Coordinates of C-alpha atoms in Angstrom, one line a residue:
X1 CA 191.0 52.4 72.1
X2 CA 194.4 53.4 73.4
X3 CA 195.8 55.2 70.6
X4 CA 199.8 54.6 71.6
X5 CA 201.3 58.0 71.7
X6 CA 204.2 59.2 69.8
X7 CA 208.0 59.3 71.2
X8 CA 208.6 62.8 71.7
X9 CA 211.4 65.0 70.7
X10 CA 214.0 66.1 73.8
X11 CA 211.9 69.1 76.2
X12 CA 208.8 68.6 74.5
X13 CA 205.3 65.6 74.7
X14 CA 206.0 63.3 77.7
X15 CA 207.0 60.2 77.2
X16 CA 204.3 57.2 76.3
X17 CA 203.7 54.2 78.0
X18 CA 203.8 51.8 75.0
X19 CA 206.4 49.7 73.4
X20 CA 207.7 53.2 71.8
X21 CA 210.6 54.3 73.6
X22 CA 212.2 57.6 73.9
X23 CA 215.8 57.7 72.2
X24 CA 218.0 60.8 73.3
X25 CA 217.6 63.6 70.7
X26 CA 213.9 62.1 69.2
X27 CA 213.2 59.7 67.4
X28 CA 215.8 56.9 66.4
X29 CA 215.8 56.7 62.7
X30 CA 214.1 53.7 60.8
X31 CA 213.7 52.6 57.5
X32 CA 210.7 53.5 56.4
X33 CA 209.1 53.6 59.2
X34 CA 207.8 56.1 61.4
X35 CA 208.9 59.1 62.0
X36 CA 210.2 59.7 58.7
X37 CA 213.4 61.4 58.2
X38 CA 215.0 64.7 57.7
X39 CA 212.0 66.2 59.6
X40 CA 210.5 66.3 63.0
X41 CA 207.2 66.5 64.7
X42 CA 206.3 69.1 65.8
X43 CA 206.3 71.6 63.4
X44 CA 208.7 74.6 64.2
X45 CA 208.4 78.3 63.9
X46 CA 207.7 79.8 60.5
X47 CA 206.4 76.9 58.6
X48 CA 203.0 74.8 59.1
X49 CA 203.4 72.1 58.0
X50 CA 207.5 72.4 58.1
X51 CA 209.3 71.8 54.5
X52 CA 210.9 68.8 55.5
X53 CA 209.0 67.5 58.5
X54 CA 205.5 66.2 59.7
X55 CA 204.5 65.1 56.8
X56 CA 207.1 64.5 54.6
X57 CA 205.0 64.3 51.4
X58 CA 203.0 66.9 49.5
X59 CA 199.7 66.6 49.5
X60 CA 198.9 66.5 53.5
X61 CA 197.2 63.9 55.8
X62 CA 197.0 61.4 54.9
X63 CA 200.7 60.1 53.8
X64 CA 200.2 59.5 50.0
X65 CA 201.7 56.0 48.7
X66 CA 205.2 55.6 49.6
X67 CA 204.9 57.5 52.8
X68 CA 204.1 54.9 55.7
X69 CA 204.1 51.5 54.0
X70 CA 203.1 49.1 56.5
X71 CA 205.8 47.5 58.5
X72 CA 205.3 43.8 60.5
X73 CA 203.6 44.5 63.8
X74 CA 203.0 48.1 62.6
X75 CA 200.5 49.9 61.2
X76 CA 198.7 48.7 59.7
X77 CA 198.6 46.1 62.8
X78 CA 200.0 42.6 61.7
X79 CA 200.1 39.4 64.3
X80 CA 201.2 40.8 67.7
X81 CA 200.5 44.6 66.5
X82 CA 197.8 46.8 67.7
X83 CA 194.5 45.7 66.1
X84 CA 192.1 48.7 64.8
X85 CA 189.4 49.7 67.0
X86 CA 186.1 50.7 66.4
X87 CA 186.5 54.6 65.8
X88 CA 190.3 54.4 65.4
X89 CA 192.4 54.1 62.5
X90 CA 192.2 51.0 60.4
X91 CA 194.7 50.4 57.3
X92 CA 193.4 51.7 53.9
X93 CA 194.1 50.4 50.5
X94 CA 197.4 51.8 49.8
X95 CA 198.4 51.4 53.2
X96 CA 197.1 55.3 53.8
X97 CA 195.3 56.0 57.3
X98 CA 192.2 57.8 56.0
X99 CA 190.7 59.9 59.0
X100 CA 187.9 58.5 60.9
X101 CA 184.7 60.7 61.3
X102 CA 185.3 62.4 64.8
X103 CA 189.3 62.3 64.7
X104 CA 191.5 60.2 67.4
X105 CA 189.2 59.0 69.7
X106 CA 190.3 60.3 73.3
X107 CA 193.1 60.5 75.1
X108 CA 194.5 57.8 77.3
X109 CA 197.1 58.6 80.1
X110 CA 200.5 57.9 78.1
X111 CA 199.3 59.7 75.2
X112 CA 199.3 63.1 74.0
X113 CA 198.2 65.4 76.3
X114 CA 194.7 66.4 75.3
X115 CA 194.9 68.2 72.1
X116 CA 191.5 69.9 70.9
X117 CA 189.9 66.5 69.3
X118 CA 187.9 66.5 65.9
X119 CA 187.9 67.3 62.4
X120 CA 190.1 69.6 61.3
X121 CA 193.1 68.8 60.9
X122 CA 197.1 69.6 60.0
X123 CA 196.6 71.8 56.9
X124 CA 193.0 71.9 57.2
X125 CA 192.5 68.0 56.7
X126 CA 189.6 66.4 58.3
X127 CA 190.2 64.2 60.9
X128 CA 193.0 65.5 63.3
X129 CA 192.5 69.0 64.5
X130 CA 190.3 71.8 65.5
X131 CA 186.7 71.4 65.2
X132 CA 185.0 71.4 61.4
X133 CA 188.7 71.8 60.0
X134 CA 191.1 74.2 59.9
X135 CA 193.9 75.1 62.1
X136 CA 193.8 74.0 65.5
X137 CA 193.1 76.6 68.4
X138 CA 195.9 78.7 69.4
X139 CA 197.1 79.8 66.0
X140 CA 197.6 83.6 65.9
X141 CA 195.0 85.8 64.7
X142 CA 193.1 82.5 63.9
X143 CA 189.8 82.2 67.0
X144 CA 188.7 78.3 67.0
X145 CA 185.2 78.2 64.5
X146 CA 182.1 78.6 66.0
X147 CA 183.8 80.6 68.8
X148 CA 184.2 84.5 68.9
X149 CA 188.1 85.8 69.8
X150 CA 188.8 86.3 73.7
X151 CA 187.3 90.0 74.6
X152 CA 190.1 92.6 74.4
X153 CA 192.4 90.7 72.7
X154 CA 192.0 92.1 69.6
X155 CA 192.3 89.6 66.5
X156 CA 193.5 87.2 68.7
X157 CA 192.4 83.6 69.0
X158 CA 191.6 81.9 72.1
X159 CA 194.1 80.6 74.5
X160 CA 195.4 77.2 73.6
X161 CA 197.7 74.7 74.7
X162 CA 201.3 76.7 75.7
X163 CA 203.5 76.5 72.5
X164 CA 200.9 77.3 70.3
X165 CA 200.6 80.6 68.6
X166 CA 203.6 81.9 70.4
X167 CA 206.4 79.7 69.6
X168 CA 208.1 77.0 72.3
X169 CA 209.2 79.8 74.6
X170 CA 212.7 80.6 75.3
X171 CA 213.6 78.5 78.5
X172 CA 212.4 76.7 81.3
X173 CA 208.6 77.2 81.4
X174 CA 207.2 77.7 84.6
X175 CA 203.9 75.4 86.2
X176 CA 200.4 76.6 85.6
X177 CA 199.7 77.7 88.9
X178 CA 200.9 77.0 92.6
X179 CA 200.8 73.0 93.2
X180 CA 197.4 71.6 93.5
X181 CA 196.8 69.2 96.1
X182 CA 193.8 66.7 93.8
X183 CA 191.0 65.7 96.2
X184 CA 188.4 67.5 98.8
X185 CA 191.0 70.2 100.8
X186 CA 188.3 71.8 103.1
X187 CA 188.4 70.9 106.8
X188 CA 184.2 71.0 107.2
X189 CA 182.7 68.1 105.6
X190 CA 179.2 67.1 105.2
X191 CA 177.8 64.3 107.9
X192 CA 176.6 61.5 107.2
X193 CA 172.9 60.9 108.0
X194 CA 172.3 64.6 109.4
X195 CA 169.0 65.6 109.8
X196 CA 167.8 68.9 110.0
X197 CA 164.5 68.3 112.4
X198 CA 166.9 66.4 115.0
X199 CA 169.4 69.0 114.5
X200 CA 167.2 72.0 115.8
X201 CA 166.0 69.7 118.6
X202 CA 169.8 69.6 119.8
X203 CA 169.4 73.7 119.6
X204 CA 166.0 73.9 121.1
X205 CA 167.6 71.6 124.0
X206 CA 170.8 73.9 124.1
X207 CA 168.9 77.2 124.5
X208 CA 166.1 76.2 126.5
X209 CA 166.0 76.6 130.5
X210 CA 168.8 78.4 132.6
X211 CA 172.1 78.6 131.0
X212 CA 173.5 77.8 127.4
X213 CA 175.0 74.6 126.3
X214 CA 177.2 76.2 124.3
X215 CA 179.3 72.8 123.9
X216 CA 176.4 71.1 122.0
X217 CA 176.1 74.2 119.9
X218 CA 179.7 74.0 119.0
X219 CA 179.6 69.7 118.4
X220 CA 176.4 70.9 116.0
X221 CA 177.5 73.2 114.2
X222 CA 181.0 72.3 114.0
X223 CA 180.4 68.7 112.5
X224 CA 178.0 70.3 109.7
X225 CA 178.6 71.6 106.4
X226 CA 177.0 74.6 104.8
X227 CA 174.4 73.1 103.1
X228 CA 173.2 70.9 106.3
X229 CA 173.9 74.2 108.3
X230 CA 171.5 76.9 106.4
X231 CA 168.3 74.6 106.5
X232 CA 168.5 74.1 110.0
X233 CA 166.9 78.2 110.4
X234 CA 163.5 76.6 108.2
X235 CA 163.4 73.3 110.5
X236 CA 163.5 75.4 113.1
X237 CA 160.2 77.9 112.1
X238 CA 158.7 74.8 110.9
X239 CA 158.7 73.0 114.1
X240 CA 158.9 75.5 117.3
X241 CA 157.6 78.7 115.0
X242 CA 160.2 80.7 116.2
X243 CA 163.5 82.2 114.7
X244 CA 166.8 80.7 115.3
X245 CA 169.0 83.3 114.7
X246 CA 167.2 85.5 116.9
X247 CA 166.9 82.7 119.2
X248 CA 170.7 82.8 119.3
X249 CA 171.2 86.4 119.4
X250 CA 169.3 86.3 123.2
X251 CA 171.4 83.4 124.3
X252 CA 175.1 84.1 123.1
X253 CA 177.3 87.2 123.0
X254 CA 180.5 88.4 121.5
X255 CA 182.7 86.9 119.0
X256 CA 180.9 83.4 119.3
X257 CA 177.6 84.8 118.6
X258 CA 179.4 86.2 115.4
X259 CA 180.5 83.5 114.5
X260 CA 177.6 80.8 114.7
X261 CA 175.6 83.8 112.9
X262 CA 177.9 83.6 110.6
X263 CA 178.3 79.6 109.9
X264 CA 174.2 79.5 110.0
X265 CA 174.0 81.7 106.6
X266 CA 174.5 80.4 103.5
X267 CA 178.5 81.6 101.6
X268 CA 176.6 84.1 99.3
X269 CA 174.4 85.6 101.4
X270 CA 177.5 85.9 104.3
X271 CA 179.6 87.6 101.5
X272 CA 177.0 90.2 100.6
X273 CA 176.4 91.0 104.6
X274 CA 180.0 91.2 105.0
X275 CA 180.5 93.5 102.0
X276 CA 177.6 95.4 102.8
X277 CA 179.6 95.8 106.5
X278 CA 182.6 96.9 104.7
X279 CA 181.2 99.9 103.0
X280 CA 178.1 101.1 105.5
X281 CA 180.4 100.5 108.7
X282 CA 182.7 103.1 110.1
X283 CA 185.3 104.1 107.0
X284 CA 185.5 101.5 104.0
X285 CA 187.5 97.9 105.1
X286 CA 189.1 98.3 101.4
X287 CA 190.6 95.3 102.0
X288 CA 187.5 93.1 102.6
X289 CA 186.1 94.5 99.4
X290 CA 188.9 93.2 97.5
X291 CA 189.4 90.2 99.4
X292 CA 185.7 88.8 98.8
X293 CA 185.6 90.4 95.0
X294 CA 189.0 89.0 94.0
X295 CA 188.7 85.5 95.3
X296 CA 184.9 84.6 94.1
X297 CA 184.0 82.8 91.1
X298 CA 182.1 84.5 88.7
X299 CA 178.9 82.5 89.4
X300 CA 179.2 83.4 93.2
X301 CA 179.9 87.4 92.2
X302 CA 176.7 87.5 90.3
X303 CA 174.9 86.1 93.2
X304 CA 176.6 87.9 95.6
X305 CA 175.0 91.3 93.7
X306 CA 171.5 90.0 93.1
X307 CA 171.5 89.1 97.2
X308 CA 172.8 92.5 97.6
X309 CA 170.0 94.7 95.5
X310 CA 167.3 92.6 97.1
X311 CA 168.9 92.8 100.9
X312 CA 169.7 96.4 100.5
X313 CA 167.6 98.1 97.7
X314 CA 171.2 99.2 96.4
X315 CA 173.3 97.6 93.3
X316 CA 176.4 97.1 94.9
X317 CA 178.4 98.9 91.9
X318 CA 176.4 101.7 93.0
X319 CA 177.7 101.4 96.8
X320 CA 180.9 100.5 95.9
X321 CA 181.2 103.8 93.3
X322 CA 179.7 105.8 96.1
X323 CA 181.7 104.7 98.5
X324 CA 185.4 105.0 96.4
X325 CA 186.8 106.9 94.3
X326 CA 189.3 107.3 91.6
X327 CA 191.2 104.2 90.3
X328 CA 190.6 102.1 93.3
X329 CA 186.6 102.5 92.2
X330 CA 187.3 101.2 88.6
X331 CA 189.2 98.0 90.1
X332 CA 186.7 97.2 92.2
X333 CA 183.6 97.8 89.7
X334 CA 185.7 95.9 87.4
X335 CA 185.6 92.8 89.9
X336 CA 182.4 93.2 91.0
X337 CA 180.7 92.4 87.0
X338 CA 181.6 88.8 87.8
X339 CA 183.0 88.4 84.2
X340 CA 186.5 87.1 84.5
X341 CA 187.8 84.8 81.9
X342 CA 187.6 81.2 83.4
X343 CA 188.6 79.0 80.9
X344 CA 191.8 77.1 81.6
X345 CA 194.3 76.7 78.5
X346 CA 196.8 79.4 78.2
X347 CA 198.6 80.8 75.2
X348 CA 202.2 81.8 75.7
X349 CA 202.3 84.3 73.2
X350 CA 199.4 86.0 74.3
X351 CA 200.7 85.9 77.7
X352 CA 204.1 87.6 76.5
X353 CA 201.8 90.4 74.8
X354 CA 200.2 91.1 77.9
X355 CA 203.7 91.5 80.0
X356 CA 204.6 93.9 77.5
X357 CA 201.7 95.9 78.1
X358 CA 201.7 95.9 81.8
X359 CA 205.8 96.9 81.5
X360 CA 204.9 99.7 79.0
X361 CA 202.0 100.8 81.5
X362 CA 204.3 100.8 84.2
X363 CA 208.3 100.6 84.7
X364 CA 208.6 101.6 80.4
X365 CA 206.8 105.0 81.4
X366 CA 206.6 108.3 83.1
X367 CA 203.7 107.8 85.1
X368 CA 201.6 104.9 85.3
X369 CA 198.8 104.2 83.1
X370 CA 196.3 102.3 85.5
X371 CA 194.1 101.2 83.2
X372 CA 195.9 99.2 81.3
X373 CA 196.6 97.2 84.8
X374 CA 192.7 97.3 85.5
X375 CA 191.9 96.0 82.1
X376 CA 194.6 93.2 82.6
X377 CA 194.2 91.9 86.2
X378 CA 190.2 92.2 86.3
X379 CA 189.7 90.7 82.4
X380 CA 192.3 87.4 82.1
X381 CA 192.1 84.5 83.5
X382 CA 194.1 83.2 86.2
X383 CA 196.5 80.2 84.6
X384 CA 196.8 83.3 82.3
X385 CA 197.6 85.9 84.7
X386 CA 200.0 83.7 86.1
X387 CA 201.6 82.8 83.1
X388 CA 201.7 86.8 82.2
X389 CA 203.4 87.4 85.7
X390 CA 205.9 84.7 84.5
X391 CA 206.9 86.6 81.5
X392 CA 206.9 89.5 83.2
X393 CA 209.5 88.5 85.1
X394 CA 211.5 86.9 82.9
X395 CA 211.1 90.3 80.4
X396 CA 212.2 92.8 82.7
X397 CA 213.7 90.7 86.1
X398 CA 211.5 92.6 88.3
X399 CA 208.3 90.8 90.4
X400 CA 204.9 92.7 89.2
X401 CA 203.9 92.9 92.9
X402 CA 207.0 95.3 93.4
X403 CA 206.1 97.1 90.0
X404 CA 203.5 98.0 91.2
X405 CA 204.4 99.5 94.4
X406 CA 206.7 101.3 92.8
X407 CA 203.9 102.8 90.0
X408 CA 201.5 103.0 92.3
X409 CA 201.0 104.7 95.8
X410 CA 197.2 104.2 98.2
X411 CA 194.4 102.0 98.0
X412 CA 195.0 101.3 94.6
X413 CA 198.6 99.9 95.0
X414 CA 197.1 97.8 97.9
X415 CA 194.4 96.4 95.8
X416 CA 196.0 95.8 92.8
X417 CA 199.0 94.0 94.9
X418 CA 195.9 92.0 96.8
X419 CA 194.8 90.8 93.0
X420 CA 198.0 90.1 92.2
X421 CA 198.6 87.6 95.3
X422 CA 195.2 85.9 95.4
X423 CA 195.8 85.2 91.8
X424 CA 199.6 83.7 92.1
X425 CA 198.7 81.8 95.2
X426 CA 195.2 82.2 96.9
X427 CA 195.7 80.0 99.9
X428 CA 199.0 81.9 100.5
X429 CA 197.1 84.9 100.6
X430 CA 194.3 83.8 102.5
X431 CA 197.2 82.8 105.3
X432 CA 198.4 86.2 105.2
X433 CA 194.9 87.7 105.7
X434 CA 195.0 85.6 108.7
X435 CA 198.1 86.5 110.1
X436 CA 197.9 90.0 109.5
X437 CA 194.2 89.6 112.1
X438 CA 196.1 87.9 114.5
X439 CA 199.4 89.8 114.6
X440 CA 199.8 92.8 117.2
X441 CA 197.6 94.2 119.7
X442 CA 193.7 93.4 119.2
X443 CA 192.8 90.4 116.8
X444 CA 190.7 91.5 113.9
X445 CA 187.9 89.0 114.7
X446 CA 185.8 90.4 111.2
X447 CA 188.3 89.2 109.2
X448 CA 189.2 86.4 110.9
X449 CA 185.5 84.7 111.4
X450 CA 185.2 85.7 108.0
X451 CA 188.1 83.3 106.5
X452 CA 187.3 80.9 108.7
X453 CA 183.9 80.2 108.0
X454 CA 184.3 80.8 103.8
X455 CA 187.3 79.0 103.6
X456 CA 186.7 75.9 105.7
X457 CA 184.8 73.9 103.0
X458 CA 187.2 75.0 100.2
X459 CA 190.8 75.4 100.8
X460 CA 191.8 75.4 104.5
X461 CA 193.8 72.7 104.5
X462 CA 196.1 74.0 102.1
X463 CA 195.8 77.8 104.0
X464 CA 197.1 75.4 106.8
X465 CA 200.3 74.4 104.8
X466 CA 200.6 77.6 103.7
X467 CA 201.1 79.3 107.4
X468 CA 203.5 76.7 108.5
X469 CA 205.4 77.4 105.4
X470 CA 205.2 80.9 105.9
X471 CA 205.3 81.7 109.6
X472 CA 206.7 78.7 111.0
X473 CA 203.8 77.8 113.2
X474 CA 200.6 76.0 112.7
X475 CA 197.4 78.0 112.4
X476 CA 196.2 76.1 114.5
X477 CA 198.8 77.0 117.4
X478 CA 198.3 80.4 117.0
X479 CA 194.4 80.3 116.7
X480 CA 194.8 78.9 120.2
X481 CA 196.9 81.8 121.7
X482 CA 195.1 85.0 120.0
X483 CA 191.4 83.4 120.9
X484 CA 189.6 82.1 123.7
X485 CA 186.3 80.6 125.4
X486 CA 183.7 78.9 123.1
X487 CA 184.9 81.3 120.2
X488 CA 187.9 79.6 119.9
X489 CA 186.8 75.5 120.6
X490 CA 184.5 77.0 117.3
X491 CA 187.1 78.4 115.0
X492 CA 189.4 75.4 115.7
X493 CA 186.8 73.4 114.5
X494 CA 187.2 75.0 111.4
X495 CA 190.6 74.8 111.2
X496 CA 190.5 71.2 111.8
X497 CA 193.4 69.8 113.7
X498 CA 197.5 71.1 113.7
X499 CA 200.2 70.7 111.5

């Protein structure tokens, strides 16, 4: 059912959709009805449950006998009130509300936002709470049961909901993350009826004879996603028993050859060829490392290093340690385990805690203490991290990116600065990357093919948005002047059309 949500005080649940309406201040007062007076929901700082508030009565949930007697067309539900549901919360003798086995059943949009469900409950009261009782997640020094506490937090329980375990925080409270556009945002998307056997015929055709059709190349591969792209190299063994890449190789050159290569391999296997690049090529493209490593999931990292060992008969911690040195070698061993918090939920006050260390690492210090940076930026999560940038802010009025320029001096200041951006705003960053190949003399055509290709079936649209905002011209514009030939009727397939 639709359990109605509660009116919520001023700055705090939004508002619900039923016949409950929000009065100024909270919640009008009513005889006997709900809320009851001289208290408020939710409970404040210092007190659980509050001494006067939610409830009002000792002896917990549920309201003993002369707490919520039932009102007409309350509950429990008279004529033209909300009848109970299966699961819900039916009137008890005594007009109590006994909890249901399971809790409130789920959330429905105009309710509260999704609290942890299940038994448990305010004061350790089955049916409203954490799971199998207790306190609900996010209570200080408190992890959720069943669950172990968040690694290197020590005694701390897991993030929860903002405003739990730290207090409503003092002010405005920033958004999650950057705005999130909902839907599909990649620019390649898969086609509809492709098959693989009449796509290498198209390729076969293309290569075959005197000249290139590069045009039908481009229109193949161009109108393919990933996943109909990377069988095509089996279809094409299976039914001419030769190799298409090296097919390619003999018939294209240049930056187009690049970048079909490229497009034909699957997003792991590029990323461990381009990283592989990075640190075997001439010097160490320190930036690509921390580009690739800083922007992966943890599923893709780990995959990224077995395709690595078995490519290269090398761990890549061991190239990357060989390869680096100092501080800049612990951040990037640090991204490349792959074992970043990902869950979601943030709690405030462990985000505050975290500020403070980075400030005592850095600005609060002589010298700079890296590895509390390291521990912070390759360990939390990223609604975290951007929540502990946040309070950062607010603590000390200075942005961590500049912090850390000042702390900092060398590759490390440029990777942890990198970190810092992908995590506040990762297509923003990804534009950057892109501008900073196309700006000047010489395009760097690595980096570019390389966003291209691994962004196109993720975020490129909002990359897109991102450039305009940034630079004032579409990406698409300035792909156009800095490329030419079939390399760029390629790579503005990928980008997809102009703003």
């Amino acid at each position: 059912m639709s359990y109605p949500g509660y009116p919520p005080a001023g700055g705090s649940y939004p508002a619900a959709s039923g016949p409950y309406q929000q009065a100024p201040g909270g919640y009008p007062p009513q005889p006997g009805a709900y809320p009851p007076q001289g208290g408020y929901y939710p409970p404040q700082p210092g007190a659980f449950p509050p001494a006067a508030g939610y409830p009002p009565q000792a002896g917990g949930y549920p309201p003993q006998a002369g707490g919520y007697p039932p009102q007409a067309g309350g509950y429990p539900s008279q004529a033209g009130g909300y009848p109970p549901q299966a699961g819900g919360y039916p009137a008890a003798p005594g007009g109590g509300f006994p909890p249901q086995a399971g809790g409130y059943p789920a959330a429905q949009p105009g309710t509260y936002p999704n609290m942890p469900p299940a038994a448990g409950g305010w004061g350790g009261q089955p049916g409203f709470g954490a799971p199998g009782g207790g306190m609900p997640q996010g209570y200080p020094g408190v992890p959720a049961p069943g669950q172990q506490p968040m690694p290197a937090y020590p005694g701390a329980p897991n993030p929860s909901m903002p405003g739990y375990g730290g207090g409503v925080p003092t002010g405005p409270t920033p958004p999650a993350g950057p705005a999130v556009n909902k839907g599909y945002r990649g620019t390649i998307k898969d086609f509809p009826g492709a098959d693989p056997l009449r796509d290498v015929e198209v390729l076969r055709k293309a290569m075959k004879g005197f000249g290139t059709d590069e045009n039908a190349i481009i229109e193949l591969l161009g109108n393919r996603s990933s996943k109909q792209r990377v069988p095509l190299k089996a279809a094409y063994k299976t039914t001419y028993g030769k190799d298409l890449m090296s097919d390619l190789k003999s018939e294209l050159t240049g930056n187009f050859e690049n970048l079909v290569l490229a497009m034909l391999k699957a997003p792991t296997h590029f990323d461990a060829s381009e990283l592989r690049e990075a640190i075997s090529g001439a010097g160490t493209d320190e930036a690509c490392l921390i580009e690739i490593l800083s922007s992966r999931s943890n599923a893709d990292i780990q995959e990224i290093t077995k395709i690595y060992k078995a490519e290269y008969g090398k761990s890549l911690e061991d190239a990357i340690s060989s390869d680096t040195s100092g501080h800049f070698r612990r951040l990037l061993v640090s991204l490349s385990q792959g074992n970043r918090d990902e869950r979601e939920t943030v709690d405030i006050s462990l985000a505050k805690q975290d500020a403070q260390k980075l400030y005592t690492a850095g600005e609060n210090k002589v010298g700079t203490d890296e590895s509390q940076f390291n521990a912070i930026l390759c360990a939390r999560s990223k609604p975290h991290l951007r929540q502990v940038f946040h309070e950062y802010q607010q603590m000390c009025g200075k942005d961590i990116e500049k912090s850390i320029c000042r702390e900092m001096s060398g590759n490390v200041e440029s990777g942890m600065v990198a970190v810092v951006k992908c995590i506040k705003n990762t297509p923003a960053y990804f534009a950057e990357r892109l501008h900073k190949a196309m700006q000047g003399a010489g395009t760097k055509d690595r980096t570019l093919i390389r966003v291209m290709v691994s962004r196109s079936e993720v975020d490129m649209l909002d990359i897109r948005q991102e450039y305009l905002r940034l630079y004032g011209k579409s990406l698409y514009t300035v792909i156009s002047g800095d490329t030419s030939g079939d390399y760029k009727k390629l790579l503005l397939k990928l980008c997809g059309g102009s703003d």
